[in-house]
Coordinates of C-alpha atoms in Angstrom, one line a residue:
Chain A
X1 CA -50.1 28.1 -72.1
X2 CA -50.2 29.2 -68.5
X3 CA -48.5 26.9 -65.9
X4 CA -50.8 24.8 -63.7
X5 CA -49.3 24.4 -60.3
X6 CA -50.8 22.5 -57.4
X7 CA -49.1 22.0 -54.0
X8 CA -50.3 19.1 -51.8
X9 CA -49.3 20.1 -48.3
X10 CA -50.1 20.1 -44.6
X11 CA -50.0 23.5 -42.9
X12 CA -47.6 22.7 -39.9
X13 CA -45.1 20.8 -42.1
X14 CA -41.7 22.4 -42.1
X15 CA -41.1 20.5 -45.4
X16 CA -44.2 22.0 -47.0
X17 CA -43.2 25.5 -45.8
X18 CA -39.9 25.3 -47.6
X19 CA -41.8 24.8 -50.9
X20 CA -44.3 27.6 -50.1
X21 CA -41.4 30.0 -49.4
X22 CA -39.7 29.1 -52.6
X23 CA -42.9 29.6 -54.7
X24 CA -43.5 32.9 -52.9
X25 CA -39.9 34.0 -53.5
X26 CA -40.4 33.4 -57.2
X27 CA -43.8 35.0 -57.3
X28 CA -45.4 31.8 -58.6
X29 CA -49.2 31.4 -58.4
X30 CA -50.4 28.0 -57.4
X31 CA -53.4 26.1 -55.9
X32 CA -52.8 25.0 -52.3
X33 CA -54.4 21.7 -51.3
X34 CA -54.4 20.8 -47.6
X35 CA -54.1 17.1 -46.9
X36 CA -55.5 15.2 -44.0
X37 CA -52.6 12.9 -43.2
X38 CA -54.8 10.4 -41.5
X39 CA -57.0 10.2 -44.6
X40 CA -54.7 10.8 -47.6
X41 CA -56.4 11.9 -50.8
X42 CA -56.4 9.6 -53.9
X43 CA -54.5 12.4 -55.6
X44 CA -51.6 12.3 -53.1
X45 CA -51.4 8.5 -53.3
X46 CA -51.4 8.7 -57.1
X47 CA -48.8 11.5 -57.2
X48 CA -46.4 10.1 -54.5
X49 CA -47.0 6.4 -54.5
X50 CA -43.5 5.6 -53.2
X51 CA -43.5 7.7 -50.0
X52 CA -47.1 8.8 -49.8
X53 CA -46.0 12.0 -48.2
X54 CA -46.4 15.8 -48.6
X55 CA -45.2 18.1 -50.0
X56 CA -45.8 17.2 -53.6
X57 CA -45.7 19.9 -56.3
X58 CA -47.7 19.0 -59.3
X59 CA -46.6 21.0 -62.3
X60 CA -48.8 20.7 -65.4
X61 CA -50.0 17.3 -64.1
X62 CA -46.5 16.0 -63.3
X63 CA -45.5 15.4 -59.7
X64 CA -42.2 16.4 -58.0
X65 CA -41.6 15.0 -54.5
X66 CA -39.2 15.6 -51.6
X67 CA -39.0 19.2 -50.4
X68 CA -35.4 20.0 -51.2
X69 CA -35.7 18.4 -54.6
X70 CA -38.9 20.4 -55.3
X71 CA -37.1 23.7 -54.3
X72 CA -34.2 22.9 -56.6
X73 CA -36.7 22.1 -59.4
X74 CA -38.5 25.4 -58.8
X75 CA -35.1 27.2 -58.9
X76 CA -34.2 25.6 -62.2
X77 CA -37.5 26.1 -64.0
X78 CA -38.0 29.7 -62.9
X79 CA -34.4 30.6 -63.2
X80 CA -35.0 34.1 -64.5
X81 CA -35.7 35.5 -61.0
X82 CA -34.7 35.4 -57.3
X83 CA -32.1 32.6 -57.4
X84 CA -32.4 30.3 -54.4
X85 CA -29.1 28.5 -55.0
X86 CA -25.7 30.2 -55.7
X87 CA -24.4 30.1 -59.3
X88 CA -20.9 28.9 -58.4
X89 CA -20.6 25.0 -58.2
X90 CA -18.6 25.1 -55.0
X91 CA -21.0 27.4 -53.3
X92 CA -23.9 25.2 -54.5
X93 CA -22.3 22.1 -53.1
X94 CA -21.8 24.0 -49.8
X95 CA -25.4 25.0 -49.7
X96 CA -26.6 21.5 -50.5
X97 CA -24.4 20.1 -47.8
X98 CA -25.9 22.3 -45.1
X99 CA -29.5 21.8 -46.3
X100 CA -28.7 18.1 -46.2
X101 CA -27.4 18.5 -42.6
X102 CA -30.6 20.2 -41.6
X103 CA -32.6 17.4 -43.2
X104 CA -30.5 14.7 -41.5
X105 CA -30.5 16.2 -38.0
X106 CA -33.1 18.8 -37.1
X107 CA -36.4 17.1 -37.7
X108 CA -35.4 13.9 -35.8
X109 CA -34.1 15.7 -32.8
X110 CA -37.1 18.1 -32.6
X111 CA -39.4 15.1 -32.8
X112 CA -37.4 13.3 -30.0
X113 CA -38.0 16.3 -27.7
X114 CA -41.8 16.5 -28.1
X115 CA -42.5 12.8 -28.3
X116 CA -40.4 11.4 -25.4
X117 CA -40.0 11.8 -21.6
X118 CA -37.3 11.5 -19.0
X119 CA -33.8 10.5 -20.0
X120 CA -34.6 10.2 -23.7
X121 CA -36.0 13.8 -23.7
X122 CA -33.0 15.1 -21.8
X123 CA -30.7 13.4 -24.3
X124 CA -32.7 15.0 -27.1
X125 CA -32.4 18.5 -25.6
X126 CA -28.6 18.1 -25.4
X127 CA -28.5 16.9 -29.0
X128 CA -30.7 19.8 -30.1
X129 CA -28.2 22.4 -28.7
X130 CA -25.2 20.6 -30.2
X131 CA -26.9 20.7 -33.6
X132 CA -27.9 24.3 -33.4
X133 CA -24.5 25.3 -32.1
X134 CA -23.0 23.7 -35.1
X135 CA -25.4 25.7 -37.3
X136 CA -24.5 28.9 -35.4
X137 CA -20.9 28.1 -36.2
X138 CA -21.7 27.8 -39.9
X139 CA -23.8 31.0 -39.8
X140 CA -20.9 32.9 -38.3
X141 CA -21.2 36.6 -38.6
X142 CA -23.1 36.4 -41.9
X143 CA -26.7 37.9 -41.9
X144 CA -27.9 34.7 -43.6
X145 CA -26.5 31.3 -44.2
X146 CA -26.5 32.3 -47.9
X147 CA -24.3 35.3 -47.1
X148 CA -25.9 38.7 -47.8
X149 CA -29.1 37.3 -49.1
X150 CA -31.6 34.7 -48.0
X151 CA -30.9 31.4 -49.7
X152 CA -31.3 27.6 -49.9
X153 CA -29.9 26.8 -46.5
X154 CA -31.9 29.6 -44.8
X155 CA -35.0 28.4 -46.6
X156 CA -34.4 24.8 -45.5
X157 CA -34.0 25.7 -41.8
X158 CA -36.4 28.7 -41.2
X159 CA -39.6 26.6 -41.1
X160 CA -38.4 24.9 -37.9
X161 CA -38.6 28.3 -36.2
X162 CA -42.4 28.1 -36.3
X163 CA -42.0 25.0 -34.1
X164 CA -39.7 26.6 -31.5
X165 CA -42.4 27.7 -29.1
X166 CA -43.9 24.2 -29.1
X167 CA -40.4 22.6 -28.7
X168 CA -39.4 25.0 -25.9
X169 CA -42.6 24.5 -24.0
X170 CA -42.8 20.7 -24.2
X171 CA -39.0 20.4 -23.9
X172 CA -39.0 22.8 -21.0
X173 CA -36.0 24.8 -22.1
X174 CA -35.2 28.2 -23.6
X175 CA -33.7 28.1 -27.2
X176 CA -32.8 31.9 -27.3
X177 CA -30.8 31.6 -24.1
X178 CA -28.6 28.8 -25.6
X179 CA -28.6 29.8 -29.3
X180 CA -29.1 33.6 -29.5
X181 CA -27.5 33.8 -32.9
X182 CA -30.0 31.4 -34.4
X183 CA -33.0 33.2 -32.9
X184 CA -31.6 36.5 -34.2
X185 CA -31.1 35.0 -37.6
X186 CA -34.7 33.7 -37.6
X187 CA -36.1 37.0 -36.6
X188 CA -34.2 38.6 -39.5
X189 CA -35.7 36.1 -41.9
X190 CA -39.2 36.8 -40.5
X191 CA -38.7 40.4 -41.8
X192 CA -38.8 39.0 -45.3
X193 CA -42.4 39.1 -46.5
X194 CA -42.4 35.7 -48.2
X195 CA -41.2 34.1 -44.9
X196 CA -43.5 36.1 -42.6
X197 CA -46.5 35.2 -44.8
X198 CA -45.6 31.5 -45.0
X199 CA -44.7 30.6 -41.5
X200 CA -47.7 29.7 -39.3
X201 CA -48.2 31.3 -36.0
X202 CA -46.1 29.6 -33.3
X203 CA -49.1 29.3 -30.9
X204 CA -51.1 27.5 -33.6
X205 CA -48.3 25.0 -34.1
X206 CA -48.0 24.6 -30.3
X207 CA -51.7 23.7 -30.1
X208 CA -51.3 21.2 -33.0
X209 CA -48.3 19.5 -31.3
X210 CA -50.3 19.4 -28.0
X211 CA -53.1 17.5 -29.8
X212 CA -50.6 15.1 -31.3
X213 CA -49.1 14.5 -27.9
X214 CA -52.5 13.7 -26.5
X215 CA -53.0 11.2 -29.4
X216 CA -49.6 9.6 -28.6
X217 CA -50.6 9.4 -24.9
X218 CA -48.0 11.8 -23.8
X219 CA -50.4 14.2 -22.0
Chain B
X1 CA -3.2 26.0 -63.4
X2 CA -3.9 22.2 -63.3
X3 CA -6.6 21.0 -61.0
X4 CA -5.6 19.2 -57.9
X5 CA -8.1 16.6 -57.0
X6 CA -7.8 14.3 -54.0
X7 CA -10.4 11.7 -52.9
X8 CA -10.5 10.5 -49.3
X9 CA -12.3 7.1 -49.5
X10 CA -12.5 3.5 -48.2
X11 CA -12.4 0.8 -50.8
X12 CA -15.6 -1.1 -50.0
X13 CA -17.7 2.0 -49.6
X14 CA -20.7 2.2 -52.0
X15 CA -20.7 5.9 -51.4
X16 CA -17.0 6.2 -52.4
X17 CA -17.6 4.1 -55.5
X18 CA -20.2 6.6 -56.7
X19 CA -17.6 9.3 -56.7
X20 CA -14.9 7.1 -58.3
X21 CA -17.3 6.2 -61.1
X22 CA -18.2 9.9 -61.7
X23 CA -14.5 10.9 -61.8
X24 CA -13.8 8.0 -64.2
X25 CA -16.7 8.9 -66.4
X26 CA -15.4 12.5 -66.7
X27 CA -11.8 11.3 -67.2
X28 CA -10.6 13.3 -64.3
X29 CA -7.2 12.5 -62.8
X30 CA -7.0 12.4 -59.0
X31 CA -5.1 11.1 -56.0
X32 CA -6.8 8.3 -54.2
X33 CA -6.3 8.1 -50.4
X34 CA -7.7 5.0 -48.6
X35 CA -8.7 5.9 -45.0
X36 CA -8.5 3.6 -42.0
X37 CA -12.0 4.3 -40.6
X38 CA -10.9 3.1 -37.1
X39 CA -8.0 5.6 -37.2
X40 CA -9.2 8.5 -39.3
X41 CA -6.5 10.8 -40.7
X42 CA -6.1 14.4 -39.5
X43 CA -6.8 15.4 -43.1
X44 CA -10.2 13.7 -43.1
X45 CA -11.1 15.2 -39.7
X46 CA -10.1 18.6 -41.0
X47 CA -11.9 18.3 -44.4
X48 CA -15.1 16.8 -43.0
X49 CA -15.3 18.0 -39.4
X50 CA -19.1 17.7 -39.3
X51 CA -19.7 14.1 -40.2
X52 CA -16.1 12.8 -40.2
X53 CA -17.0 10.4 -43.0
X54 CA -15.8 9.4 -46.4
X55 CA -16.0 10.1 -49.3
X56 CA -14.5 13.6 -49.4
X57 CA -13.4 15.2 -52.6
X58 CA -10.8 17.8 -52.1
X59 CA -10.6 20.1 -55.2
X60 CA -7.8 22.6 -55.1
X61 CA -7.7 22.3 -51.3
X62 CA -11.5 22.8 -50.8
X63 CA -13.6 19.9 -49.5
X64 CA -16.9 18.6 -50.9
X65 CA -18.7 16.1 -48.8
X66 CA -21.7 13.6 -49.2
X67 CA -21.5 11.4 -52.2
X68 CA -24.5 12.6 -54.2
X69 CA -23.5 16.2 -53.5
X70 CA -20.0 15.4 -54.7
X71 CA -21.3 13.8 -57.9
X72 CA -23.5 16.8 -58.7
X73 CA -20.5 19.1 -58.0
X74 CA -18.3 17.0 -60.4
X75 CA -21.1 17.2 -63.0
X76 CA -21.4 21.0 -62.7
X77 CA -17.6 21.7 -62.7
X78 CA -16.7 19.4 -65.6
X79 CA -19.8 20.2 -67.5
X80 CA -18.2 20.0 -70.9
X81 CA -18.2 16.2 -71.1
X82 CA -20.3 13.0 -70.2
X83 CA -23.3 14.6 -68.4
X84 CA -24.3 12.6 -65.4
X85 CA -27.6 14.3 -64.8
X86 CA -30.2 15.1 -67.5
X87 CA -30.6 18.7 -68.7
X88 CA -34.3 19.0 -68.4
X89 CA -35.4 20.2 -64.9
X90 CA -38.2 17.6 -64.5
X91 CA -35.9 14.7 -65.5
X92 CA -33.3 16.1 -63.1
X93 CA -35.8 16.2 -60.3
X94 CA -36.9 12.6 -61.2
X95 CA -33.2 11.5 -61.1
X96 CA -32.6 13.2 -57.7
X97 CA -35.8 11.6 -56.3
X98 CA -34.7 8.1 -57.2
X99 CA -31.1 8.6 -56.1
X100 CA -32.5 9.9 -52.8
X101 CA -34.8 6.8 -52.6
X102 CA -31.6 4.6 -53.0
X103 CA -29.9 6.6 -50.2
X104 CA -32.9 6.4 -47.8
X105 CA -33.6 2.8 -48.3
X106 CA -30.9 0.5 -49.5
X107 CA -28.0 0.9 -46.9
X108 CA -30.4 0.6 -44.0
X109 CA -31.9 -2.7 -45.2
X110 CA -28.4 -4.1 -46.0
X111 CA -27.3 -3.3 -42.5
X112 CA -30.4 -5.0 -41.1
X113 CA -29.7 -8.2 -43.1
X114 CA -26.0 -8.3 -42.2
X115 CA -26.3 -7.5 -38.5
X116 CA -29.4 -9.2 -37.2
X117 CA -30.7 -12.7 -36.8
X118 CA -34.0 -14.6 -36.7
X119 CA -37.2 -12.7 -37.2
X120 CA -35.5 -9.3 -37.6
X121 CA -33.3 -10.7 -40.4
X122 CA -36.3 -12.3 -42.2
X123 CA -38.1 -9.0 -42.0
X124 CA -35.0 -7.3 -43.4
X125 CA -34.9 -9.8 -46.3
X126 CA -38.5 -9.2 -47.1
X127 CA -37.9 -5.4 -47.1
X128 CA -34.9 -5.9 -49.3
X129 CA -37.0 -7.5 -52.0
X130 CA -39.8 -4.9 -51.7
X131 CA -37.3 -2.1 -52.2
X132 CA -35.6 -3.8 -55.2
X133 CA -39.0 -4.7 -56.8
X134 CA -39.9 -1.0 -56.6
X135 CA -36.5 -0.2 -58.2
X136 CA -37.3 -2.8 -60.9
X137 CA -40.7 -1.0 -61.5
X138 CA -38.9 2.3 -62.0
X139 CA -36.3 0.7 -64.3
X140 CA -39.1 -0.8 -66.4
X141 CA -37.9 -1.8 -69.9
X142 CA -35.2 0.8 -70.1
X143 CA -31.6 -0.4 -70.4
X144 CA -30.6 2.0 -67.6
X145 CA -32.5 4.1 -65.0
X146 CA -31.2 7.1 -67.0
X147 CA -32.9 5.8 -70.1
X148 CA -30.6 5.0 -73.1
X149 CA -27.5 5.9 -71.2
X150 CA -26.0 5.3 -67.8
X151 CA -26.8 8.2 -65.5
X152 CA -27.2 9.6 -62.0
X153 CA -29.5 6.9 -60.6
X154 CA -27.5 4.1 -62.2
X155 CA -24.4 5.5 -60.6
X156 CA -26.0 5.9 -57.2
X157 CA -27.2 2.2 -57.2
X158 CA -24.6 0.1 -59.0
X159 CA -22.0 0.2 -56.2
X160 CA -24.4 -2.0 -54.1
X161 CA -24.0 -4.8 -56.7
X162 CA -20.5 -5.3 -55.4
X163 CA -22.1 -6.2 -52.1
X164 CA -24.6 -8.7 -53.5
X165 CA -22.5 -11.8 -53.0
X166 CA -21.9 -10.8 -49.4
X167 CA -25.6 -10.1 -48.8
X168 CA -26.7 -13.3 -50.5
X169 CA -24.3 -15.5 -48.5
X170 CA -24.9 -13.8 -45.1
X171 CA -28.6 -13.3 -45.8
X172 CA -29.2 -16.7 -47.3
X173 CA -31.1 -15.3 -50.2
X174 CA -30.9 -15.4 -54.0
X175 CA -31.2 -11.9 -55.4
X176 CA -31.2 -13.0 -59.1
X177 CA -34.1 -15.4 -58.5
X178 CA -36.3 -12.6 -57.0
X179 CA -35.0 -9.6 -58.9
X180 CA -33.7 -10.8 -62.3
X181 CA -34.2 -7.4 -63.9
X182 CA -31.9 -5.7 -61.4
X183 CA -29.2 -8.2 -61.8
X184 CA -29.5 -8.0 -65.6
X185 CA -29.2 -4.2 -65.3
X186 CA -26.2 -4.5 -63.0
X187 CA -24.4 -6.8 -65.5
X188 CA -25.1 -4.4 -68.3
X189 CA -23.5 -1.6 -66.1
X190 CA -20.5 -3.8 -65.5
X191 CA -19.9 -3.9 -69.2
X192 CA -18.9 -0.2 -68.9
X193 CA -15.2 0.2 -68.4
X194 CA -15.6 2.9 -65.7
X195 CA -17.9 0.8 -63.6
X196 CA -16.0 -2.5 -64.1
X197 CA -12.7 -0.8 -63.1
X198 CA -14.3 0.8 -60.0
X199 CA -16.3 -1.9 -58.4
X200 CA -14.3 -4.1 -56.2
X201 CA -14.4 -7.9 -56.5
X202 CA -17.6 -9.3 -54.8
X203 CA -15.6 -12.0 -52.9
X204 CA -13.2 -9.4 -51.5
X205 CA -16.2 -7.4 -50.2
X206 CA -17.6 -10.6 -48.7
X207 CA -14.4 -11.3 -46.8
X208 CA -14.4 -7.7 -45.5
X209 CA -18.0 -7.9 -44.4
X210 CA -17.3 -11.2 -42.6
X211 CA -14.4 -9.6 -40.7
X212 CA -16.7 -6.8 -39.6
X213 CA -19.3 -9.2 -38.5
X214 CA -16.8 -11.2 -36.4
X215 CA -15.6 -8.0 -34.9
X216 CA -19.2 -7.0 -33.9
X217 CA -20.0 -10.6 -32.9
X218 CA -22.7 -11.0 -35.5
X219 CA -21.7 -14.4 -36.9

């Protein structure tokens, strides 16, 4: 029996993008359903009653929630191709640690920059660079966080690149000037077809963020 | 060559307790080092330079950080005995989801109850019961969150039970009255030797919390 896969998602979501990249890397066919987060579908509320958030992967009717948990699930079910996590337990723990670091730090600080003003925004920008310099330290001279090949940590971070233009413009700063290694890494990832096809256009994200700022009374 | 396992920890830490239970379940011998969190050791700062937090498991000189990542690492390295996570990918994703729920929700609400007063504290108490009622819903009629046996979710949550006396006293609430199923589940877990030997005495935890509250001027 063929697998039935549905992804409940929202096009600018970095978390959703992680799952889309993972599915593409594994060559898995699925039905994409765009959610209106101001008017969540009964299906979303039924499939993720606890957090009521996207992304949700529904595999043969059974939901899996939380992007990094979904990606690990995909890696374990479709383990015959394109491994996303390393095989060695220590390398796996290392990859999980850095994906967790991205989860704990990057979203919050990005949000701080485009939703605040004045001193709070300046503090956000400083924090942003500290976090990305830490990530540059972890990347080192490797082509990818995963080493020679695109892996779990790369996948967890690269979606934020589609938000860089928005963050730079609203934050009034230049990410490439401060973190050239990260931008070089991101451009390298964008040469991978699955990533290039998944990440939305940075201008489109910028317009979306602009609309959100208007709604929050920031414009 | 025999494994060298060192655990950097702090005796009242729920996060450290998770790792201690996992090591005990697997029957792994290790050296326990209690950290003074106001005066962190050079070893801790070297082994966890990013977060500078406990627990840190040092296996043959290599550090693993973040309690749930450490537990999964232990499960994968010592995979020949006492599995902590299920084998089936969907069940694994389900376990990870609920352990993540515990991580996202419980510590924050505990902090709120212990460190605030008046309306904020009352709101914290209400939230506490909401969270634990959700957990009771997930537990259902199963003896453990893992089903017939103690598993990943049980391990991630049971350490908080050692803090219940402190929360009840400081928060002026009766957990057993509102969440009898959770308390019954906890007492069942305490019948396991590994859990009983790991969890500190509830009164001892209460004294520690009271000292911290005095220090921060919360009482």
